[in-house]
Coordinates of C-alpha atoms in Angstrom, one line a residue:
X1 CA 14.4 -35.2 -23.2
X2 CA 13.8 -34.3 -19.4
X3 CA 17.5 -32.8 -19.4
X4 CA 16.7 -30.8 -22.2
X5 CA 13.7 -29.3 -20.8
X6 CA 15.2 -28.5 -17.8
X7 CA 18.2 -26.9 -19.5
X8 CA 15.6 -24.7 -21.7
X9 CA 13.7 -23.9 -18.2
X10 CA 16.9 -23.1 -16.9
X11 CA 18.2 -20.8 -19.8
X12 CA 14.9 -18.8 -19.6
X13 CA 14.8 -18.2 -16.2
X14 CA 18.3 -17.1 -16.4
X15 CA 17.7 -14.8 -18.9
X16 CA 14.6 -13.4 -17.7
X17 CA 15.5 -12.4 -14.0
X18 CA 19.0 -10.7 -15.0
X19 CA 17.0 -8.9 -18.0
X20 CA 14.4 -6.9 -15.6
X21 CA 17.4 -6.4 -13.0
X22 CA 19.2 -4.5 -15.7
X23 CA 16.4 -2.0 -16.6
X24 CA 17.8 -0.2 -13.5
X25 CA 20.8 1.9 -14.2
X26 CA 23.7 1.8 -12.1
X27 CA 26.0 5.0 -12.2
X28 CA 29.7 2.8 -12.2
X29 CA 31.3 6.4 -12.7
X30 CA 29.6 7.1 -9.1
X31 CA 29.9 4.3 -7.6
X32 CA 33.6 4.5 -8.0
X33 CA 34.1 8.6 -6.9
X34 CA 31.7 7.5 -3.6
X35 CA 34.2 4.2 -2.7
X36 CA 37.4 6.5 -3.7
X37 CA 36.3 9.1 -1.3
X38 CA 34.7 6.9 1.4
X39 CA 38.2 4.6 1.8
X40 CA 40.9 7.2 1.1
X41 CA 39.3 10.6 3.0
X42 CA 36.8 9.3 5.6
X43 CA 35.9 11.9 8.7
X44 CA 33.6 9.7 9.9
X45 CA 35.4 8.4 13.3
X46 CA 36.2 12.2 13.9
X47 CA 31.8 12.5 14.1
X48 CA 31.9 9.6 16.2
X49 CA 34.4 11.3 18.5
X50 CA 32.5 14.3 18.7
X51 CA 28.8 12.8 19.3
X52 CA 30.2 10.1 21.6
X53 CA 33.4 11.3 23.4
X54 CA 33.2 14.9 23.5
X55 CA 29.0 15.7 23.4
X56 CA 28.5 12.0 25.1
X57 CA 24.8 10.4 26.4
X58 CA 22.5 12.3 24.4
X59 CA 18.9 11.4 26.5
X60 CA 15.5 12.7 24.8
X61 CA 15.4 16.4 25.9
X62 CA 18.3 16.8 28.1
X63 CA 21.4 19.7 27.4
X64 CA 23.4 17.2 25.4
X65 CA 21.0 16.5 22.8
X66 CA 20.4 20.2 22.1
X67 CA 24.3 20.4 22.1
X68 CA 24.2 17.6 19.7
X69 CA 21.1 19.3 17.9
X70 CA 23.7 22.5 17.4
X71 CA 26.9 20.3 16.5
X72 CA 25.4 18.5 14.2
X73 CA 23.6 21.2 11.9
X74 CA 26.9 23.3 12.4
X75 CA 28.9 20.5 10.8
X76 CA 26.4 20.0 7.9
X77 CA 26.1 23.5 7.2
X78 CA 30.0 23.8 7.1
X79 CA 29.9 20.8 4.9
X80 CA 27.7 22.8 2.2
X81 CA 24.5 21.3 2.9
X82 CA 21.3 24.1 2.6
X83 CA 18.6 24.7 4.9
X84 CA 20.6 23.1 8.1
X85 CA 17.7 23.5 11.1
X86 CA 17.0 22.2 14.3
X87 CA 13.4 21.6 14.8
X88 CA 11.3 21.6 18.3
X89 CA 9.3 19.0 18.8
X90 CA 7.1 20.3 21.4
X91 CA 5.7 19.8 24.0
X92 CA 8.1 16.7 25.3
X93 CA 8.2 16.6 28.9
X94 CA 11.2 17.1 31.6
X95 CA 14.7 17.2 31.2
X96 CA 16.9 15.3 33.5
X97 CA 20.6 15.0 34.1
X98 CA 22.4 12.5 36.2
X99 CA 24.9 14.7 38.4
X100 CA 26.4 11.8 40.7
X101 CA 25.4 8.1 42.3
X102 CA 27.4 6.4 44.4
X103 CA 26.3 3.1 46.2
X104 CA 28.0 1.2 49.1
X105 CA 27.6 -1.7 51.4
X106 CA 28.5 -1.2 54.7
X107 CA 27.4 -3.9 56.5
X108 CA 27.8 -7.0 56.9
X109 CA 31.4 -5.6 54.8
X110 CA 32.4 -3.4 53.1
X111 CA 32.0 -2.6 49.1
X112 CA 32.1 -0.4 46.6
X113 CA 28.9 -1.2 44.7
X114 CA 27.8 -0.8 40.9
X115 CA 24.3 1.1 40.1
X116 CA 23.2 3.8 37.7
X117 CA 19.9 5.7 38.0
X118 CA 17.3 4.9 35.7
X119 CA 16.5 7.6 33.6
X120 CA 13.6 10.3 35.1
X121 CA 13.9 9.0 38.4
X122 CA 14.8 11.5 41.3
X123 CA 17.9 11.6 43.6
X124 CA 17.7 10.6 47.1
X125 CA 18.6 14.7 48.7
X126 CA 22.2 13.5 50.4
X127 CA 23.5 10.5 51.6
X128 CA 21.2 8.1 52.9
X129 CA 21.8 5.1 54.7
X130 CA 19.3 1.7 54.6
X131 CA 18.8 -1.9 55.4
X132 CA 18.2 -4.0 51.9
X133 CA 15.4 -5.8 51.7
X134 CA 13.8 -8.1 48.8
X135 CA 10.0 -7.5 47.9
X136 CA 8.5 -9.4 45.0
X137 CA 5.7 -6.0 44.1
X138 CA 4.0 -7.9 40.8
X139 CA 0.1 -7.7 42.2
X140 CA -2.0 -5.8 44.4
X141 CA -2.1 -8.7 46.6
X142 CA 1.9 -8.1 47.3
X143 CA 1.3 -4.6 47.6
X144 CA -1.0 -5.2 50.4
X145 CA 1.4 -7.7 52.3
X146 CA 4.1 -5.1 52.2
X147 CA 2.2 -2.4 53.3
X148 CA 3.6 -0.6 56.5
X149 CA 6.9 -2.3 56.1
X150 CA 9.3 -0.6 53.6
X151 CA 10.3 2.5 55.5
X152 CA 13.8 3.6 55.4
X153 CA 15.0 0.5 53.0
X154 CA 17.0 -0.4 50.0
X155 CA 14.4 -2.6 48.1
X156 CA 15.5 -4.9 46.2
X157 CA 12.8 -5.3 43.1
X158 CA 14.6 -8.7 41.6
X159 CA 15.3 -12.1 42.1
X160 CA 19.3 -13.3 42.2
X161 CA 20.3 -13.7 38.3
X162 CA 22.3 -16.8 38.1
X163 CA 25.6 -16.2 35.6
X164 CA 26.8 -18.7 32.9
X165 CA 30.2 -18.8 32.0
X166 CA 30.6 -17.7 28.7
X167 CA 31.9 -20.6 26.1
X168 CA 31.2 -17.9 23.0
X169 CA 31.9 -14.9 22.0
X170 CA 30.0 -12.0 22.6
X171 CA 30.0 -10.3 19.3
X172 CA 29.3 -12.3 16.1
X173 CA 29.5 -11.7 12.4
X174 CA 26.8 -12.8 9.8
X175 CA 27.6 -16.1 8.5
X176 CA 26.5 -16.7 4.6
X177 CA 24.2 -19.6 6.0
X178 CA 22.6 -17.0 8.1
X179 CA 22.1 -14.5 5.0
X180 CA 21.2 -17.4 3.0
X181 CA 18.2 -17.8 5.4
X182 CA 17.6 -14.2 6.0
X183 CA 16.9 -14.0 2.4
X184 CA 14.4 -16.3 2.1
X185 CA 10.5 -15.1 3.0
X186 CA 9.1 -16.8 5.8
X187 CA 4.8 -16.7 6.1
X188 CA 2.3 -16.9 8.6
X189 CA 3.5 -17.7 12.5
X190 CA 6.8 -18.0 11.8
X191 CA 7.5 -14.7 9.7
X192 CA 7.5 -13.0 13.4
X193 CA 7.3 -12.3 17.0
X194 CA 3.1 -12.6 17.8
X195 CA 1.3 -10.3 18.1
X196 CA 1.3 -8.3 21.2
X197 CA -1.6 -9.0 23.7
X198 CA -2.6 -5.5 24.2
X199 CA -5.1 -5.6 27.1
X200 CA -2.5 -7.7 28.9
X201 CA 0.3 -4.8 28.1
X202 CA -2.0 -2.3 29.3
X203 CA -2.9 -4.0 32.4
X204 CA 0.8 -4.5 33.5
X205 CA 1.4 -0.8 32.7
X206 CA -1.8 0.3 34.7
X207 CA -0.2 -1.6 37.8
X208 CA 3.3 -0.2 36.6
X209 CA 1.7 3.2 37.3
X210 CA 0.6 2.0 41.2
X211 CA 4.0 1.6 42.0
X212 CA 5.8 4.8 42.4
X213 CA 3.1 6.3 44.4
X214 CA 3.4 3.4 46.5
X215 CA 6.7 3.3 47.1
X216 CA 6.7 6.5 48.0
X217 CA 4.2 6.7 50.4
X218 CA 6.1 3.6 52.1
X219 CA 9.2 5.9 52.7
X220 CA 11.3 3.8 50.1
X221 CA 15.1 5.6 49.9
X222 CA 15.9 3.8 47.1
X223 CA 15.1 0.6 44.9
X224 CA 17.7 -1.4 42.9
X225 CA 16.6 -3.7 39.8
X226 CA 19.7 -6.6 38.8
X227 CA 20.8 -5.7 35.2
X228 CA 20.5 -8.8 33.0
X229 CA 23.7 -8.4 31.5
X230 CA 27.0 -9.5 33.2
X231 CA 31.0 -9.1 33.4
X232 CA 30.2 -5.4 35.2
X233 CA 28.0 -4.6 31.9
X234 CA 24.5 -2.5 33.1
X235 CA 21.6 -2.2 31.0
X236 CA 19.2 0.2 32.2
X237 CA 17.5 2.8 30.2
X238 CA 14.0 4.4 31.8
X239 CA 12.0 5.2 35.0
X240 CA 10.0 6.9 37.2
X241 CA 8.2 9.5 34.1
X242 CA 9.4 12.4 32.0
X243 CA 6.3 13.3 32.0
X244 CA 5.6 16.8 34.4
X245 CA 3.0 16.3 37.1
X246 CA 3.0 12.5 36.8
X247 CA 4.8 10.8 39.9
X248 CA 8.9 9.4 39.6
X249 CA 8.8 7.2 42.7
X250 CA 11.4 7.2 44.9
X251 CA 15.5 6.9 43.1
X252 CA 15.6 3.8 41.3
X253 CA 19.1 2.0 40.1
X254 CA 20.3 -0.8 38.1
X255 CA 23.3 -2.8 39.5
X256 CA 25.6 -4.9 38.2
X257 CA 24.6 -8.6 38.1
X258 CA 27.7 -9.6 40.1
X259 CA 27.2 -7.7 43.0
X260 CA 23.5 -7.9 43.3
X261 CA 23.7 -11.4 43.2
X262 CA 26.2 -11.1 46.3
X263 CA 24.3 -8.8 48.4
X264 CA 21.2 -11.1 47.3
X265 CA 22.4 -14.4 48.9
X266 CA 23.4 -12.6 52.5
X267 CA 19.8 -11.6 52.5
X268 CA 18.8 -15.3 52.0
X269 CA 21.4 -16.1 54.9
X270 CA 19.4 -13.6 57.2
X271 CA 21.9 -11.4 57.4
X272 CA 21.6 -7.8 58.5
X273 CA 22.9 -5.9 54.6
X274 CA 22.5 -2.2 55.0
X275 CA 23.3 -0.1 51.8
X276 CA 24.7 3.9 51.6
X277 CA 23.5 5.3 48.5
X278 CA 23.4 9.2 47.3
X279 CA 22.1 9.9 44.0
X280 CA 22.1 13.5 42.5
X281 CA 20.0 14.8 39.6
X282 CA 18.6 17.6 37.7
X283 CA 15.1 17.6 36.2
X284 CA 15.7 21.2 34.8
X285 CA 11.7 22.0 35.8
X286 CA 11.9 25.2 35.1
X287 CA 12.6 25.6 31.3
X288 CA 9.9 22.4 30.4
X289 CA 12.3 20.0 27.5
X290 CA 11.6 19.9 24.3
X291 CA 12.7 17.5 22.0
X292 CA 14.6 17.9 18.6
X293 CA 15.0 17.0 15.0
X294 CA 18.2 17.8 12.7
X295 CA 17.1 18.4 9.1
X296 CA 19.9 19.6 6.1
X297 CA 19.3 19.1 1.9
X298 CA 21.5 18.8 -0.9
X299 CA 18.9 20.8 -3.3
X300 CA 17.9 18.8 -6.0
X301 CA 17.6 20.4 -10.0
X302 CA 14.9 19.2 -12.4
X303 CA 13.2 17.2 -9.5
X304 CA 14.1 19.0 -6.7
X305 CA 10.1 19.3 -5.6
X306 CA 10.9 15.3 -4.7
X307 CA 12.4 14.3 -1.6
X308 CA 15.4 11.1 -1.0
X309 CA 16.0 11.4 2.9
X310 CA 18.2 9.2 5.4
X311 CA 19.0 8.8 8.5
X312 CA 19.3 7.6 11.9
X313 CA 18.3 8.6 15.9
X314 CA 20.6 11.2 17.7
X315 CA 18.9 10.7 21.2
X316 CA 20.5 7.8 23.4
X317 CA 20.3 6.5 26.9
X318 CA 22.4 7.7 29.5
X319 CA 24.4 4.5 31.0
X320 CA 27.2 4.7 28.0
X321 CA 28.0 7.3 25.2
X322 CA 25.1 6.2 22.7
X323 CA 27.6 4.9 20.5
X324 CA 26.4 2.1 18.8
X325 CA 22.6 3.5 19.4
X326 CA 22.6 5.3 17.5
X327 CA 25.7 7.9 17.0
X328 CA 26.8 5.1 15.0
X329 CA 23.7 5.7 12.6
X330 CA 23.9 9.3 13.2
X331 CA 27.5 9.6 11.5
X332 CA 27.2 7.4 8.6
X333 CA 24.0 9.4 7.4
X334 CA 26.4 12.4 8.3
X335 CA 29.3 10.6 5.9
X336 CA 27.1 9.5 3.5
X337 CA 26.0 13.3 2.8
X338 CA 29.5 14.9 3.5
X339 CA 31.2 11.9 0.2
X340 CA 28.5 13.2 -2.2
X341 CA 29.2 16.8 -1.1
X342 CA 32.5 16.0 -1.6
X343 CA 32.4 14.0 -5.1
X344 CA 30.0 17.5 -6.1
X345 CA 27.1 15.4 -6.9
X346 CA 24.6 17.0 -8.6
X347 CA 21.8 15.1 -7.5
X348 CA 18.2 15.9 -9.7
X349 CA 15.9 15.1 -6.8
X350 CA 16.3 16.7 -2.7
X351 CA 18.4 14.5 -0.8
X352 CA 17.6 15.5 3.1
X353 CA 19.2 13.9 6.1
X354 CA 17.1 13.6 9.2
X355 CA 18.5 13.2 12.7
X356 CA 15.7 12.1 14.8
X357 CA 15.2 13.3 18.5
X358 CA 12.9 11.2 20.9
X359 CA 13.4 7.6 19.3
X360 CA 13.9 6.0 22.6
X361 CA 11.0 6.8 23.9
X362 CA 8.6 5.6 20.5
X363 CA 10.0 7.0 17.6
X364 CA 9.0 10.3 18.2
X365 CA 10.9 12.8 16.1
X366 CA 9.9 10.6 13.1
X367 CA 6.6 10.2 14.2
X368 CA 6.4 14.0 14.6
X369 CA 7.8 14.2 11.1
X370 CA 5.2 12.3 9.2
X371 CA 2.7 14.2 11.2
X372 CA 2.9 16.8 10.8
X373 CA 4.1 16.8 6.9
X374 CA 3.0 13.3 5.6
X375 CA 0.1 11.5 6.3
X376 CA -1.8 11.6 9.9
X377 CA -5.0 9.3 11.3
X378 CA -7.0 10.1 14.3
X379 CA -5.2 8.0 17.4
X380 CA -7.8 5.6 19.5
X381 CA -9.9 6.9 22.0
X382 CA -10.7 3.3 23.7
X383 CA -10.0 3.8 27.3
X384 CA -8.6 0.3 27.6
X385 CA -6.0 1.9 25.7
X386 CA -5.6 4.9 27.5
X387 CA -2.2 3.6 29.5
X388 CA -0.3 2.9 26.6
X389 CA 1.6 5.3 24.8
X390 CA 0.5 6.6 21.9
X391 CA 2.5 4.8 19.6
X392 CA 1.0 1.7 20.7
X393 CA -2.4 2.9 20.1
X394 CA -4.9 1.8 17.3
X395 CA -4.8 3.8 15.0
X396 CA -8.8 4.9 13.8
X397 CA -10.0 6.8 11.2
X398 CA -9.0 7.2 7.4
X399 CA -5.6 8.0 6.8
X400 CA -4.9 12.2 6.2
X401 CA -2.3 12.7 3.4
X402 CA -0.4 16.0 3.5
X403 CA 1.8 17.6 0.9
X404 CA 4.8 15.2 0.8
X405 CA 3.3 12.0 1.0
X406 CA 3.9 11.9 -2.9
X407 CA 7.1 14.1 -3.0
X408 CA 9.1 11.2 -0.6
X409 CA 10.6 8.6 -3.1
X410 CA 11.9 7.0 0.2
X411 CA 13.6 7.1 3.4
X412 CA 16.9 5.0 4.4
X413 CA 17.4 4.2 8.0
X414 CA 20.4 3.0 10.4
X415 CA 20.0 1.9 13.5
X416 CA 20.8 -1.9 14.4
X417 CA 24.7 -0.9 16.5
X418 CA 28.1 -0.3 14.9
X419 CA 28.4 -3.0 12.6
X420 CA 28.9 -2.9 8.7
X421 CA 26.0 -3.4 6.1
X422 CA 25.0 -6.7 4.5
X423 CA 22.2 -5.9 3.0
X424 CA 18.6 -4.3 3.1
X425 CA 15.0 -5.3 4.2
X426 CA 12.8 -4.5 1.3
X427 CA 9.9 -4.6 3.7
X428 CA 8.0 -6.5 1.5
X429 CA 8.1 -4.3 -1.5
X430 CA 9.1 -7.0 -4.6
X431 CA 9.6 -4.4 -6.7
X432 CA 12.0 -2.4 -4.3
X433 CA 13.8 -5.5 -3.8
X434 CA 14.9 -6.1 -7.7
X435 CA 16.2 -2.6 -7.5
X436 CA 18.3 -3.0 -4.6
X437 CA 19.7 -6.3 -5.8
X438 CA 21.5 -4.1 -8.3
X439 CA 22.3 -1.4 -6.3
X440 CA 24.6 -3.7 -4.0
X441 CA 26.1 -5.5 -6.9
X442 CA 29.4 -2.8 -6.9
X443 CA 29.5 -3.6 -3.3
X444 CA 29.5 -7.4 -2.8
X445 CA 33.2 -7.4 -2.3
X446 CA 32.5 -5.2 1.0
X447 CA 30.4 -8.2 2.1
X448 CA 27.1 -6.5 1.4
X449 CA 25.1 -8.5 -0.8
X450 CA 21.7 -9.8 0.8
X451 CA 18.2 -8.1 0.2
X452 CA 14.9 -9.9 1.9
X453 CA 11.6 -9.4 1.3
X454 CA 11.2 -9.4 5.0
X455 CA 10.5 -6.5 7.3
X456 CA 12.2 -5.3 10.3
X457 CA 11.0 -3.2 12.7
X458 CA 11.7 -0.9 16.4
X459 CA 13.3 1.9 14.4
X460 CA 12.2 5.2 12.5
X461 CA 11.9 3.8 8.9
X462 CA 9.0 2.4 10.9
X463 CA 6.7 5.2 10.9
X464 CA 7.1 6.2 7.0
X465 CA 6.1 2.3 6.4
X466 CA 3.3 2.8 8.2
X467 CA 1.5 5.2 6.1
X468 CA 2.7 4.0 2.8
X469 CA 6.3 5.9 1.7
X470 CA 8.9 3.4 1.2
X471 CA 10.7 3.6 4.2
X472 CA 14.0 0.8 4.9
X473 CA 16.5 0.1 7.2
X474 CA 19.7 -1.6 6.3
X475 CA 20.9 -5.2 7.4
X476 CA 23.7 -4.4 9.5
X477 CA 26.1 -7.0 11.1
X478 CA 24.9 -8.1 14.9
X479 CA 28.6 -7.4 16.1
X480 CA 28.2 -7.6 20.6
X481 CA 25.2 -5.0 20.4
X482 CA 22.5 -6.9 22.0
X483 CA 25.3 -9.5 23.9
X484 CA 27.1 -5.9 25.2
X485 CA 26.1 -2.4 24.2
X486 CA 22.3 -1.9 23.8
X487 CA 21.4 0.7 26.3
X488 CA 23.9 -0.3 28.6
X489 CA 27.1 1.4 30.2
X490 CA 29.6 -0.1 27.3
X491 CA 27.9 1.7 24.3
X492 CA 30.6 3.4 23.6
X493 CA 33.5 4.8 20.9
X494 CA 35.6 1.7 21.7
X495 CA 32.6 -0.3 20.9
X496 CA 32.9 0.9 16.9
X497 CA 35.0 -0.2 14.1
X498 CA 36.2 2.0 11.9
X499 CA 36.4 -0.5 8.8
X500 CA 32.4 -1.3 9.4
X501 CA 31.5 2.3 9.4
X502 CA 33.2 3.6 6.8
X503 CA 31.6 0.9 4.9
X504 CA 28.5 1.3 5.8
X505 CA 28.9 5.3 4.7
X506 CA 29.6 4.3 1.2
X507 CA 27.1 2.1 0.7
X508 CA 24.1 4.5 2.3
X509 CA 26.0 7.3 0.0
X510 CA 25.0 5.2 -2.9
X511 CA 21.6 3.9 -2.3
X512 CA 20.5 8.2 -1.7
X513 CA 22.6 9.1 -4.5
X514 CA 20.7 6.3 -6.9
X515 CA 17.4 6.9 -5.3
X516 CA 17.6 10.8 -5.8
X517 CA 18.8 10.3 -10.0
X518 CA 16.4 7.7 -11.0
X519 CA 13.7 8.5 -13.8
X520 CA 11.0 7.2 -11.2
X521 CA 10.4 7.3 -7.5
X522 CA 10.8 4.3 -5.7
X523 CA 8.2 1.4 -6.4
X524 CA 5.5 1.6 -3.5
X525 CA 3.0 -1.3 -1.9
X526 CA -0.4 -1.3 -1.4
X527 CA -1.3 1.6 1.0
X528 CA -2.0 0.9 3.9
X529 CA -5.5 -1.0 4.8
X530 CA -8.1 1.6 6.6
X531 CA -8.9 0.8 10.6
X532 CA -12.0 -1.9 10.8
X533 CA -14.7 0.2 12.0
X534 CA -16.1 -0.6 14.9
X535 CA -19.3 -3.2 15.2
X536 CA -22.5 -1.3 15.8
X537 CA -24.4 -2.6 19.0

């Protein structure tokens, strides 16, 4: 009798899940034109060439990503996409260009040493010549015992960074276990990182600020921070301020754990180490830098008032090529839009690709985007908040909607390196979820099968979440991007496989193209709860 019950259990649950599953349509007659197009007359490794090779580092309001602003609405425009534009996003700061750095020990030997300018810092006006010294700078108490005796060094800001031999490979490949688990919900503690302490991140960043004055005033040539990766990989991304009128410090590099563990120890052995370095840039102060957005449609027809957009961050750091972050997003939105050009999709609602400028430094072009054309809340005023960014402000205040809030069925991000999609993060959206369980069903035998409930985050689907339109970013394969190529000097073309992006670029295609012909918009939670108000005293 118990088998029996369970059997009938079974049966109905069986019968019950696939049923709701199938009320959503899936176009096979699409599907099919998208993958025949996609595998047999792909241009997207050409894009990458383009952004990576040929435009190259693409930092927040530099020449490049205006280059890259132009390129890219050119191409979309050629491709038959309407309305191509590139949008200011104003006011931004200072542009900066890296012209030259060369660094090299010349006592107690000689080397050729490793190091690339963080971003926004200045050069150091020729060549100058220095002896390295370590200072531990974490507390005002270490900024008065090194008072008076920096002037004319090479500081060294880190402790030696011992290496472990690799008994791994760098990149990696979703196993099924892995999906398996990703699939599965996780509550309470262990569903994330915890929550920021944000007094103690604004206190570090108010002594962060200390520093370059300091250092200045101390005659510093030139400080060097140890990069944490290794094998001659550098990650370094920001310094100093692209900020005008707020102070850069004196140049500041990144070198390569190797070497800066080598010219470490010979300071621990009391030897004499003096340092060469020249660093030449170009803050371009006298046209102020704006950043950018890229916007194109694919007009809609009975629902063309309602928006489907994708896309992915065309600003990078300045180390590599900004290959797998994010040119790698960049050109499978790009492909996605160029197959259902190409097919002569006829989609009912707006499909508009948006390449976002300012990511990098907190989601900025998005965050401009919703703004100004979405939904908007008063930022915090607390002045214990007042040296964070903005984006890591409260937010206070009900939220504003503005005319598309309603119009924005949902937005479809990239931006997790150069591997292929397995899946989606539903970001909590049940209903969302069911629907993209059938959307990857034609494209399990490309390995993408997994949707989670679970949300993801540190990317520009992140600001649409936040104020309630359905806004998701693909599961994409972890490949060597954090082991290797996140903001570091090997994000580049070599880093991408084609197979993974072309993959990727049918799948995205399909998701917008399904999203854009549905009867309904996309399912949406709960908006957003409204700020706590404040206790009266």
């Amino acid at each position: 009798m118990r088998l029996i019950s369970l059997l009938v259990c079974s049966l109905l649950v069986s019968s019950t899940l696939p049923a709701f599953a199938a009320d959503e349509k899936v176009d096979l007659t699409l599907v099919n034109k998208i993958r025949d197009e996609g595998t047999n007359r792909s241009k997207i490794m050409e894009t990458l060439s383009v952004l990576t090779d040929e435009i190259g580092p693409r930092l927040t309001g530099s020449p490049s990503l205006k280059k890259a602003g132009d390129w890219t609405k050119t191409q979309l425009t050629d491709w038959g996409l309407q309305n191509a534009q590139v949008v200011s996003i104003a006011p931004f700061g200072r542009s900066w260009v890296l012209e030259k750095a060369a660094m090299r020990m010349v006592a107690p030997s000689k080397l050729e040493l490793v190091a690339i300018p963080k971003a926004w810092t200045p050069g150091t006006d020729g060549v100058k010549r220095g002896k390295v010294v370590y200072a531990k700078l974490e507390n005002d108490d270490d900024l008065a015992k090194w008072k008076g005796k920096l002037k004319g060094v090479i500081l060294m800001r880190d402790a030696m960074t011992p290496t472990k031999l690799h008994t791994t490979p760098d990149a990696k490949r979703y196993t099924e276990q892995e999906l398996h688990d990703l699939a599965d919900m996780e509550l309470g503690a262990a569903s994330g990182r915890p929550p920021m302490d944000m007094a103690d991140v604004a206190k570090r960043m108010a002594f962060a600020k200390k520093i370059n004055p300091y250092l200045t005033e101390e005659g510093v040539i030139a400080t060097v921070n140890v990069s944490r990766g290794d094998d001659g990989t550098i990650f370094v991304a920001g310094g100093g301020s692209y900020k005008q009128g707020e102070p850069t410090g004196p140049a500041a590099l990144v070198m390569s754990t190797e070497q800066y563990n080598r010219v470490f120890r010979l300071i621990e052995k009391k030897k004499d180490v003096e340092v060469e370095v020249e660093v030449a840039v170009n803050f371009g102060d006298e046209d102020p830098a704006n950043s950018i957005n890229v916007f194109a449609d694919i007009p809609g027809t009975d629902k063309k008032d309602e928006i489907v957009m994708l896309g992915g961050h065309l600003d990078s750091w300045h180390a590599g090529t900004g290959a797998t972050d994010n040119a790698a997003g960049v050109a499978v939105a790009m492909e996605a839009v160029r197959l259902l050009k190409a097919i002569n999709f006829k989609p009912r609602r707006t499909i508009r690709i948006a390449l976002w400028g300012g990511e990098e430094q907190g989601l900025l072009g998005s965050r401009d985007f919703i703004t100004k054309n979405v939904a908007a809340r008063p930022e915090s005023t607390d002045p214990k908040e007042k040296d964070l960014p903005s984006f890591m402000r409260r937010p206070t205040g009900p939220l504003m909607l503005k005319p598309l809030h309603g119009k924005i069925s949902a937005y479809y991000n990239l931006d997790n390196g150069g591997g292929k999609i397995r899946g989606i993060y539903a970001e909590n959206n049940a209903a969302a979820k069911v629907i993209f369980d059938t959307w990857l069903a034609p494209f399990h035998d490309l390995g993408a099968k997994t949707s989670t409930l679970r949300k993801t985050g540190s990317t520009d689907h992140v600001s649409f979440d936040a104020v309630g339109v359905p806004g998701f970013q693909f599961i994409q394969e972890p490949m060597d991007y954090f082991a290797r190529t996140h903001h570091s000097n090997m994000d580049v073309y070599d880093k991408l496989q084609k197979s993974d992006m072309m993959q990727a670029a049918m799948i995205m295609a399909n998701f917008v193209a399904h999203t854009a012909n549905r009867d309904d918009l996309i399912p949406r939670k709960p908006m957003p709860p409204e700020p706590a108000k404040p206790a009266t005293p």
